[in-house]
Amino acid sequence: MSVLLEDGANRLEAADDTLTVVGSVDFEGAAALAEAGRHWLEGRGRGERVAFDLQGVDRVSSAAISVLLEWLRQARQASVEVVDVRLSAPLASLTEVAELDSLLPAASPAAASV
């Protein structure tokens, strides 16, 4: 595992094929998270399979959803396949209310993955 970003409120880690976010993602830290994830995605090869784990995001945050959607866009552009998206229960609820859950491949709330 390597730490790609740690800014006090957020931590972004990469291990093998998974990006993991922990913290309280807000709009102050969202751009830095998106950028660090973009750099990681650029290091993946075409056709590589990756996952995004946001189970550690501890509050409902449209900023976290924005970062996730940006990573999905970047992965698609780089021909990287996102095979799993794991969300905390608050984020899963937000994506469902906003009707974004259908855009997320294999989106699964933290409660369902236990």
mmCIF file of N, CA and C in Angstrom:
data_model
loop_
_atom_site.group_PDB
_atom_site.id
_atom_site.type_symbol
_atom_site.label_atom_id
_atom_site.label_comp_id
_atom_site.label_asym_id
_atom_site.label_seq_id
_atom_site.Cartn_x
_atom_site.Cartn_y
_atom_site.Cartn_z
ATOM 1 N N MET A 1 0.837 -1.176 0.000
ATOM 2 C CA MET A 1 0.000 0.000 0.000
ATOM 3 C C MET A 1 0.884 1.242 0.000
ATOM 4 N N SER A 2 0.454 2.232 -0.765
ATOM 5 C CA SER A 2 1.168 3.498 -0.742
ATOM 6 C C SER A 2 0.172 4.631 -0.535
ATOM 7 N N VAL A 3 0.603 5.621 0.218
ATOM 8 C CA VAL A 3 -0.228 6.789 0.478
ATOM 9 C C VAL A 3 0.031 7.789 -0.642
ATOM 10 N N LEU A 4 -1.030 8.131 -1.361
ATOM 11 C CA LEU A 4 -0.908 9.072 -2.470
ATOM 12 C C LEU A 4 -1.183 10.502 -2.029
ATOM 13 N N LEU A 5 -2.001 10.647 -0.980
ATOM 14 C CA LEU A 5 -2.367 11.977 -0.492
ATOM 15 C C LEU A 5 -2.832 11.858 0.948
ATOM 16 N N GLU A 6 -2.360 12.774 1.767
ATOM 17 C CA GLU A 6 -2.860 12.872 3.137
ATOM 18 C C GLU A 6 -2.851 14.345 3.497
ATOM 19 N N ASP A 7 -4.039 14.890 3.741
ATOM 20 C CA ASP A 7 -4.121 16.324 4.010
ATOM 21 C C ASP A 7 -4.773 16.655 5.348
ATOM 22 N N GLY A 8 -4.807 15.700 6.244
ATOM 23 C CA GLY A 8 -5.425 15.933 7.543
ATOM 24 C C GLY A 8 -6.866 15.454 7.582
ATOM 25 N N ALA A 9 -7.679 15.891 6.637
ATOM 26 C CA ALA A 9 -9.088 15.483 6.585
ATOM 27 C C ALA A 9 -9.284 14.246 5.721
ATOM 28 N N ASN A 10 -8.368 14.011 4.791
ATOM 29 C CA ASN A 10 -8.517 12.924 3.826
ATOM 30 C C ASN A 10 -7.217 12.160 3.661
ATOM 31 N N ARG A 11 -7.395 10.905 3.282
ATOM 32 C CA ARG A 11 -6.244 10.060 2.971
ATOM 33 C C ARG A 11 -6.605 9.243 1.735
ATOM 34 N N LEU A 12 -5.720 9.236 0.760
ATOM 35 C CA LEU A 12 -5.905 8.441 -0.447
ATOM 36 C C LEU A 12 -4.769 7.435 -0.505
ATOM 37 N N GLU A 13 -5.148 6.162 -0.575
ATOM 38 C CA GLU A 13 -4.175 5.077 -0.607
ATOM 39 C C GLU A 13 -4.362 4.255 -1.869
ATOM 40 N N ALA A 14 -3.285 3.672 -2.336
ATOM 41 C CA ALA A 14 -3.345 2.760 -3.468
ATOM 42 C C ALA A 14 -2.684 1.453 -3.062
ATOM 43 N N ALA A 15 -3.372 0.377 -3.351
ATOM 44 C CA ALA A 15 -2.823 -0.953 -3.112
ATOM 45 C C ALA A 15 -3.229 -1.826 -4.283
ATOM 46 N N ASP A 16 -2.250 -2.365 -4.977
ATOM 47 C CA ASP A 16 -2.502 -3.217 -6.138
ATOM 48 C C ASP A 16 -3.417 -2.508 -7.131
ATOM 49 N N ASP A 17 -4.665 -2.940 -7.210
ATOM 50 C CA ASP A 17 -5.581 -2.407 -8.210
ATOM 51 C C ASP A 17 -6.689 -1.539 -7.606
ATOM 52 N N THR A 18 -6.514 -1.068 -6.366
ATOM 53 C CA THR A 18 -7.588 -0.353 -5.675
ATOM 54 C C THR A 18 -7.132 0.986 -5.128
ATOM 55 N N LEU A 19 -7.941 2.008 -5.400
ATOM 56 C CA LEU A 19 -7.787 3.320 -4.762
ATOM 57 C C LEU A 19 -8.735 3.362 -3.579
ATOM 58 N N THR A 20 -8.243 3.759 -2.414
ATOM 59 C CA THR A 20 -9.060 3.809 -1.203
ATOM 60 C C THR A 20 -9.037 5.213 -0.623
ATOM 61 N N VAL A 21 -10.225 5.735 -0.340
ATOM 62 C CA VAL A 21 -10.374 7.063 0.253
ATOM 63 C C VAL A 21 -10.911 6.906 1.667
ATOM 64 N N VAL A 22 -10.280 7.620 2.605
ATOM 65 C CA VAL A 22 -10.722 7.630 3.991
ATOM 66 C C VAL A 22 -10.787 9.079 4.445
ATOM 67 N N GLY A 23 -11.867 9.445 5.122
ATOM 68 C CA GLY A 23 -11.956 10.785 5.687
ATOM 69 C C GLY A 23 -13.276 11.460 5.410
ATOM 70 N N SER A 24 -13.258 12.764 5.541
ATOM 71 C CA SER A 24 -14.441 13.599 5.345
ATOM 72 C C SER A 24 -14.224 14.453 4.108
ATOM 73 N N VAL A 25 -14.465 13.883 2.954
ATOM 74 C CA VAL A 25 -14.205 14.580 1.695
ATOM 75 C C VAL A 25 -15.119 15.788 1.585
ATOM 76 N N ASP A 26 -14.496 16.953 1.398
ATOM 77 C CA ASP A 26 -15.273 18.174 1.171
ATOM 78 C C ASP A 26 -14.707 18.867 -0.062
ATOM 79 N N PHE A 27 -15.307 19.991 -0.421
ATOM 80 C CA PHE A 27 -14.872 20.648 -1.647
ATOM 81 C C PHE A 27 -13.473 21.248 -1.535
ATOM 82 N N GLU A 28 -12.998 21.514 -0.327
ATOM 83 C CA GLU A 28 -11.625 22.016 -0.175
ATOM 84 C C GLU A 28 -10.596 20.977 -0.601
ATOM 85 N N GLY A 29 -10.844 19.714 -0.285
ATOM 86 C CA GLY A 29 -9.881 18.666 -0.593
ATOM 87 C C GLY A 29 -10.174 17.875 -1.848
ATOM 88 N N ALA A 30 -11.342 18.108 -2.452
ATOM 89 C CA ALA A 30 -11.772 17.294 -3.595
ATOM 90 C C ALA A 30 -10.827 17.407 -4.790
ATOM 91 N N ALA A 31 -10.380 18.596 -5.117
ATOM 92 C CA ALA A 31 -9.506 18.771 -6.286
ATOM 93 C C ALA A 31 -8.193 18.009 -6.106
ATOM 94 N N ALA A 32 -7.627 18.060 -4.913
ATOM 95 C CA ALA A 32 -6.375 17.346 -4.664
ATOM 96 C C ALA A 32 -6.585 15.834 -4.742
ATOM 97 N N LEU A 33 -7.713 15.336 -4.220
ATOM 98 C CA LEU A 33 -8.020 13.909 -4.322
ATOM 99 C C LEU A 33 -8.184 13.490 -5.778
ATOM 100 N N ALA A 34 -8.946 14.279 -6.528
ATOM 101 C CA ALA A 34 -9.170 13.960 -7.938
ATOM 102 C C ALA A 34 -7.848 13.919 -8.699
ATOM 103 N N GLU A 35 -6.981 14.870 -8.435
ATOM 104 C CA GLU A 35 -5.686 14.944 -9.119
ATOM 105 C C GLU A 35 -4.788 13.762 -8.754
ATOM 106 N N ALA A 36 -4.724 13.419 -7.475
ATOM 107 C CA ALA A 36 -3.888 12.290 -7.054
ATOM 108 C C ALA A 36 -4.405 10.989 -7.662
ATOM 109 N N GLY A 37 -5.725 10.824 -7.699
ATOM 110 C CA GLY A 37 -6.307 9.639 -8.330
ATOM 111 C C GLY A 37 -6.042 9.606 -9.818
ATOM 112 N N ARG A 38 -6.080 10.772 -10.459
ATOM 113 C CA ARG A 38 -5.802 10.854 -11.896
ATOM 114 C C ARG A 38 -4.380 10.373 -12.187
ATOM 115 N N HIS A 39 -3.425 10.814 -11.385
ATOM 116 C CA HIS A 39 -2.030 10.384 -11.585
ATOM 117 C C HIS A 39 -1.912 8.868 -11.437
ATOM 118 N N TRP A 40 -2.602 8.318 -10.448
ATOM 119 C CA TRP A 40 -2.566 6.870 -10.246
ATOM 120 C C TRP A 40 -3.165 6.152 -11.451
ATOM 121 N N LEU A 41 -4.301 6.647 -11.927
ATOM 122 C CA LEU A 41 -4.952 6.038 -13.087
ATOM 123 C C LEU A 41 -4.064 6.114 -14.331
ATOM 124 N N GLU A 42 -3.321 7.195 -14.482
ATOM 125 C CA GLU A 42 -2.417 7.332 -15.630
ATOM 126 C C GLU A 42 -1.350 6.247 -15.641
ATOM 127 N N GLY A 43 -1.041 5.712 -14.463
ATOM 128 C CA GLY A 43 -0.042 4.653 -14.359
ATOM 129 C C GLY A 43 -0.587 3.262 -14.651
ATOM 130 N N ARG A 44 -1.875 3.155 -14.857
ATOM 131 C CA ARG A 44 -2.497 1.868 -15.176
ATOM 132 C C ARG A 44 -2.415 1.634 -16.681
ATOM 133 N N GLY A 45 -2.333 0.387 -17.068
ATOM 134 C CA GLY A 45 -2.290 0.041 -18.491
ATOM 135 C C GLY A 45 -3.685 -0.089 -19.082
ATOM 136 N N ARG A 46 -3.756 0.071 -20.388
ATOM 137 C CA ARG A 46 -5.031 -0.095 -21.098
ATOM 138 C C ARG A 46 -5.592 -1.485 -20.799
ATOM 139 N N GLY A 47 -6.876 -1.533 -20.476
ATOM 140 C CA GLY A 47 -7.522 -2.800 -20.193
ATOM 141 C C GLY A 47 -7.343 -3.290 -18.767
ATOM 142 N N GLU A 48 -6.501 -2.611 -17.998
ATOM 143 C CA GLU A 48 -6.312 -3.012 -16.605
ATOM 144 C C GLU A 48 -7.619 -2.823 -15.837
ATOM 145 N N ARG A 49 -7.817 -3.647 -14.817
ATOM 146 C CA ARG A 49 -9.028 -3.593 -14.005
ATOM 147 C C ARG A 49 -8.706 -2.966 -12.650
ATOM 148 N N VAL A 50 -9.548 -2.012 -12.235
ATOM 149 C CA VAL A 50 -9.321 -1.315 -10.969
ATOM 150 C C VAL A 50 -10.620 -1.235 -10.178
ATOM 151 N N ALA A 51 -10.478 -0.861 -8.907
ATOM 152 C CA ALA A 51 -11.630 -0.662 -8.027
ATOM 153 C C ALA A 51 -11.429 0.626 -7.244
ATOM 154 N N PHE A 52 -12.536 1.227 -6.865
ATOM 155 C CA PHE A 52 -12.519 2.422 -6.024
ATOM 156 C C PHE A 52 -13.245 2.087 -4.726
ATOM 157 N N ASP A 53 -12.572 2.308 -3.604
ATOM 158 C CA ASP A 53 -13.139 1.989 -2.293
ATOM 159 C C ASP A 53 -13.323 3.282 -1.504
ATOM 160 N N LEU A 54 -14.575 3.695 -1.344
ATOM 161 C CA LEU A 54 -14.909 4.890 -0.578
ATOM 162 C C LEU A 54 -15.693 4.531 0.680
ATOM 163 N N GLN A 55 -15.488 3.306 1.175
ATOM 164 C CA GLN A 55 -16.183 2.878 2.396
ATOM 165 C C GLN A 55 -15.742 3.677 3.615
ATOM 166 N N GLY A 56 -14.563 4.274 3.547
ATOM 167 C CA GLY A 56 -14.039 5.039 4.667
ATOM 168 C C GLY A 56 -14.428 6.508 4.662
ATOM 169 N N VAL A 57 -15.272 6.915 3.709
ATOM 170 C CA VAL A 57 -15.759 8.301 3.690
ATOM 171 C C VAL A 57 -16.889 8.376 4.695
ATOM 172 N N ASP A 58 -16.674 9.164 5.739
ATOM 173 C CA ASP A 58 -17.542 9.084 6.911
ATOM 174 C C ASP A 58 -18.722 10.055 6.952
ATOM 175 N N ARG A 59 -18.988 10.745 5.850
ATOM 176 C CA ARG A 59 -20.168 11.610 5.838
ATOM 177 C C ARG A 59 -20.703 11.729 4.418
ATOM 178 N N VAL A 60 -21.962 12.122 4.339
ATOM 179 C CA VAL A 60 -22.574 12.336 3.033
ATOM 180 C C VAL A 60 -21.864 13.510 2.384
ATOM 181 N N SER A 61 -21.412 13.309 1.158
ATOM 182 C CA SER A 61 -20.612 14.343 0.531
ATOM 183 C C SER A 61 -20.771 14.330 -0.976
ATOM 184 N N SER A 62 -21.343 15.394 -1.509
ATOM 185 C CA SER A 62 -21.412 15.493 -2.968
ATOM 186 C C SER A 62 -20.012 15.709 -3.541
ATOM 187 N N ALA A 63 -19.092 16.236 -2.732
ATOM 188 C CA ALA A 63 -17.705 16.394 -3.187
ATOM 189 C C ALA A 63 -17.084 15.024 -3.450
ATOM 190 N N ALA A 64 -17.342 14.058 -2.584
ATOM 191 C CA ALA A 64 -16.810 12.705 -2.776
ATOM 192 C C ALA A 64 -17.396 12.079 -4.041
ATOM 193 N N ILE A 65 -18.675 12.316 -4.283
ATOM 194 C CA ILE A 65 -19.308 11.788 -5.499
ATOM 195 C C ILE A 65 -18.697 12.445 -6.734
ATOM 196 N N SER A 66 -18.414 13.734 -6.649
ATOM 197 C CA SER A 66 -17.774 14.434 -7.776
ATOM 198 C C SER A 66 -16.410 13.833 -8.086
ATOM 199 N N VAL A 67 -15.627 13.554 -7.047
ATOM 200 C CA VAL A 67 -14.311 12.932 -7.246
ATOM 201 C C VAL A 67 -14.481 11.561 -7.896
ATOM 202 N N LEU A 68 -15.410 10.772 -7.387
ATOM 203 C CA LEU A 68 -15.646 9.446 -7.939
ATOM 204 C C LEU A 68 -16.051 9.510 -9.409
ATOM 205 N N LEU A 69 -16.963 10.397 -9.741
ATOM 206 C CA LEU A 69 -17.393 10.527 -11.134
ATOM 207 C C LEU A 69 -16.243 10.973 -12.037
ATOM 208 N N GLU A 70 -15.378 11.835 -11.517
ATOM 209 C CA GLU A 70 -14.206 12.263 -12.288
ATOM 210 C C GLU A 70 -13.270 11.086 -12.532
ATOM 211 N N TRP A 71 -13.031 10.259 -11.517
ATOM 212 C CA TRP A 71 -12.181 9.083 -11.692
ATOM 213 C C TRP A 71 -12.781 8.117 -12.705
ATOM 214 N N LEU A 72 -14.094 7.940 -12.666
ATOM 215 C CA LEU A 72 -14.746 7.063 -13.638
ATOM 216 C C LEU A 72 -14.547 7.591 -15.059
ATOM 217 N N ARG A 73 -14.675 8.906 -15.219
ATOM 218 C CA ARG A 73 -14.468 9.526 -16.539
ATOM 219 C C ARG A 73 -13.027 9.319 -16.995
ATOM 220 N N GLN A 74 -12.082 9.552 -16.096
ATOM 221 C CA GLN A 74 -10.670 9.408 -16.444
ATOM 222 C C GLN A 74 -10.331 7.953 -16.773
ATOM 223 N N ALA A 75 -10.893 7.028 -16.026
ATOM 224 C CA ALA A 75 -10.642 5.606 -16.296
ATOM 225 C C ALA A 75 -11.167 5.235 -17.676
ATOM 226 N N ARG A 76 -12.357 5.701 -18.006
ATOM 227 C CA ARG A 76 -12.936 5.416 -19.322
ATOM 228 C C ARG A 76 -12.044 5.969 -20.431
ATOM 229 N N GLN A 77 -11.558 7.196 -20.254
ATOM 230 C CA GLN A 77 -10.680 7.806 -21.263
ATOM 231 C C GLN A 77 -9.375 7.035 -21.434
ATOM 232 N N ALA A 78 -8.897 6.453 -20.333
ATOM 233 C CA ALA A 78 -7.636 5.714 -20.377
ATOM 234 C C ALA A 78 -7.838 4.241 -20.724
ATOM 235 N N SER A 79 -9.081 3.841 -21.010
ATOM 236 C CA SER A 79 -9.415 2.438 -21.305
ATOM 237 C C SER A 79 -9.058 1.512 -20.152
ATOM 238 N N VAL A 80 -9.277 2.011 -18.943
ATOM 239 C CA VAL A 80 -9.091 1.227 -17.725
ATOM 240 C C VAL A 80 -10.485 0.815 -17.260
ATOM 241 N N GLU A 81 -10.665 -0.460 -16.940
ATOM 242 C CA GLU A 81 -11.978 -0.966 -16.552
ATOM 243 C C GLU A 81 -12.162 -0.861 -15.038
ATOM 244 N N VAL A 82 -13.207 -0.174 -14.617
ATOM 245 C CA VAL A 82 -13.549 -0.097 -13.199
ATOM 246 C C VAL A 82 -14.515 -1.239 -12.916
ATOM 247 N N VAL A 83 -14.055 -2.206 -12.125
ATOM 248 C CA VAL A 83 -14.844 -3.410 -11.887
ATOM 249 C C VAL A 83 -15.635 -3.366 -10.594
ATOM 250 N N ASP A 84 -15.286 -2.455 -9.688
ATOM 251 C CA ASP A 84 -16.009 -2.384 -8.421
ATOM 252 C C ASP A 84 -15.888 -0.986 -7.840
ATOM 253 N N VAL A 85 -16.977 -0.545 -7.255
ATOM 254 C CA VAL A 85 -17.010 0.710 -6.509
ATOM 255 C C VAL A 85 -17.661 0.383 -5.176
ATOM 256 N N ARG A 86 -16.918 0.597 -4.096
ATOM 257 C CA ARG A 86 -17.442 0.331 -2.760
ATOM 258 C C ARG A 86 -17.682 1.667 -2.067
ATOM 259 N N LEU A 87 -18.904 1.853 -1.600
ATOM 260 C CA LEU A 87 -19.303 3.117 -0.984
ATOM 261 C C LEU A 87 -19.654 2.929 0.476
ATOM 262 N N SER A 88 -19.405 3.969 1.269
ATOM 263 C CA SER A 88 -19.912 3.969 2.639
ATOM 264 C C SER A 88 -21.436 4.059 2.561
ATOM 265 N N ALA A 89 -22.112 3.685 3.625
ATOM 266 C CA ALA A 89 -23.578 3.742 3.631
ATOM 267 C C ALA A 89 -24.099 5.150 3.326
ATOM 268 N N PRO A 90 -23.505 6.222 3.903
ATOM 269 C CA PRO A 90 -23.996 7.565 3.567
ATOM 270 C C PRO A 90 -23.830 7.909 2.081
ATOM 271 N N LEU A 91 -22.710 7.514 1.486
ATOM 272 C CA LEU A 91 -22.504 7.796 0.059
ATOM 273 C C LEU A 91 -23.443 6.972 -0.815
ATOM 274 N N ALA A 92 -23.685 5.733 -0.428
ATOM 275 C CA ALA A 92 -24.611 4.894 -1.193
ATOM 276 C C ALA A 92 -26.007 5.514 -1.178
ATOM 277 N N SER A 93 -26.422 6.027 -0.030
ATOM 278 C CA SER A 93 -27.735 6.681 0.063
ATOM 279 C C SER A 93 -27.791 7.912 -0.825
ATOM 280 N N LEU A 94 -26.724 8.698 -0.816
ATOM 281 C CA LEU A 94 -26.690 9.911 -1.641
ATOM 282 C C LEU A 94 -26.756 9.574 -3.129
ATOM 283 N N THR A 95 -26.010 8.572 -3.554
ATOM 284 C CA THR A 95 -26.043 8.221 -4.977
ATOM 285 C C THR A 95 -27.421 7.703 -5.386
ATOM 286 N N GLU A 96 -28.074 6.999 -4.474
ATOM 287 C CA GLU A 96 -29.418 6.504 -4.774
ATOM 288 C C GLU A 96 -30.413 7.656 -4.881
ATOM 289 N N VAL A 97 -30.383 8.579 -3.932
ATOM 290 C CA VAL A 97 -31.294 9.729 -3.954
ATOM 291 C C VAL A 97 -31.066 10.573 -5.203
ATOM 292 N N ALA A 98 -29.799 10.747 -5.581
ATOM 293 C CA ALA A 98 -29.462 11.555 -6.755
ATOM 294 C C ALA A 98 -29.613 10.765 -8.062
ATOM 295 N N GLU A 99 -30.017 9.495 -7.942
ATOM 296 C CA GLU A 99 -30.182 8.614 -9.093
ATOM 297 C C GLU A 99 -28.893 8.457 -9.904
ATOM 298 N N LEU A 100 -27.775 8.417 -9.184
ATOM 299 C CA LEU A 100 -26.471 8.209 -9.811
ATOM 300 C C LEU A 100 -25.998 6.765 -9.668
ATOM 301 N N ASP A 101 -26.688 5.983 -8.848
ATOM 302 C CA ASP A 101 -26.232 4.624 -8.578
ATOM 303 C C ASP A 101 -26.137 3.766 -9.837
ATOM 304 N N SER A 102 -26.962 4.035 -10.828
ATOM 305 C CA SER A 102 -26.898 3.245 -12.060
ATOM 306 C C SER A 102 -25.644 3.551 -12.885
ATOM 307 N N LEU A 103 -24.967 4.664 -12.585
ATOM 308 C CA LEU A 103 -23.734 5.019 -13.296
ATOM 309 C C LEU A 103 -22.505 4.325 -12.727
ATOM 310 N N LEU A 104 -22.652 3.715 -11.555
ATOM 311 C CA LEU A 104 -21.515 3.137 -10.861
ATOM 312 C C LEU A 104 -21.462 1.629 -11.076
ATOM 313 N N PRO A 105 -20.365 1.140 -11.604
ATOM 314 C CA PRO A 105 -20.238 -0.300 -11.825
ATOM 315 C C PRO A 105 -20.161 -1.042 -10.504
ATOM 316 N N ALA A 106 -21.040 -1.999 -10.332
ATOM 317 C CA ALA A 106 -21.028 -2.873 -9.146
ATOM 318 C C ALA A 106 -20.966 -2.085 -7.848
ATOM 319 N N ALA A 107 -21.637 -0.941 -7.805
ATOM 320 C CA ALA A 107 -21.626 -0.125 -6.579
ATOM 321 C C ALA A 107 -22.191 -0.941 -5.436
ATOM 322 N N SER A 108 -21.470 -0.930 -4.320
ATOM 323 C CA SER A 108 -21.939 -1.684 -3.169
ATOM 324 C C SER A 108 -21.676 -0.885 -1.903
ATOM 325 N N PRO A 109 -22.711 -0.711 -1.057
ATOM 326 C CA PRO A 109 -22.514 0.012 0.184
ATOM 327 C C PRO A 109 -21.696 -0.806 1.157
ATOM 328 N N ALA A 110 -21.062 -0.157 2.109
ATOM 329 C CA ALA A 110 -20.219 -0.835 3.092
ATOM 330 C C ALA A 110 -20.995 -1.907 3.829
ATOM 331 N N ALA A 111 -22.234 -1.630 4.181
ATOM 332 C CA ALA A 111 -23.036 -2.585 4.936
ATOM 333 C C ALA A 111 -23.245 -3.885 4.160
ATOM 334 N N ALA A 112 -23.344 -3.805 2.853
ATOM 335 C CA ALA A 112 -23.586 -4.989 2.039
ATOM 336 C C ALA A 112 -22.330 -5.830 1.855
ATOM 337 N N SER A 113 -21.166 -5.239 2.066
ATOM 338 C CA SER A 113 -19.928 -5.976 1.816
ATOM 339 C C SER A 113 -19.360 -6.626 3.068
ATOM 340 N N VAL A 114 -20.061 -6.525 4.173
ATOM 341 C CA VAL A 114 -19.596 -7.125 5.429
ATOM 342 C C VAL A 114 -20.020 -8.556 5.508
#
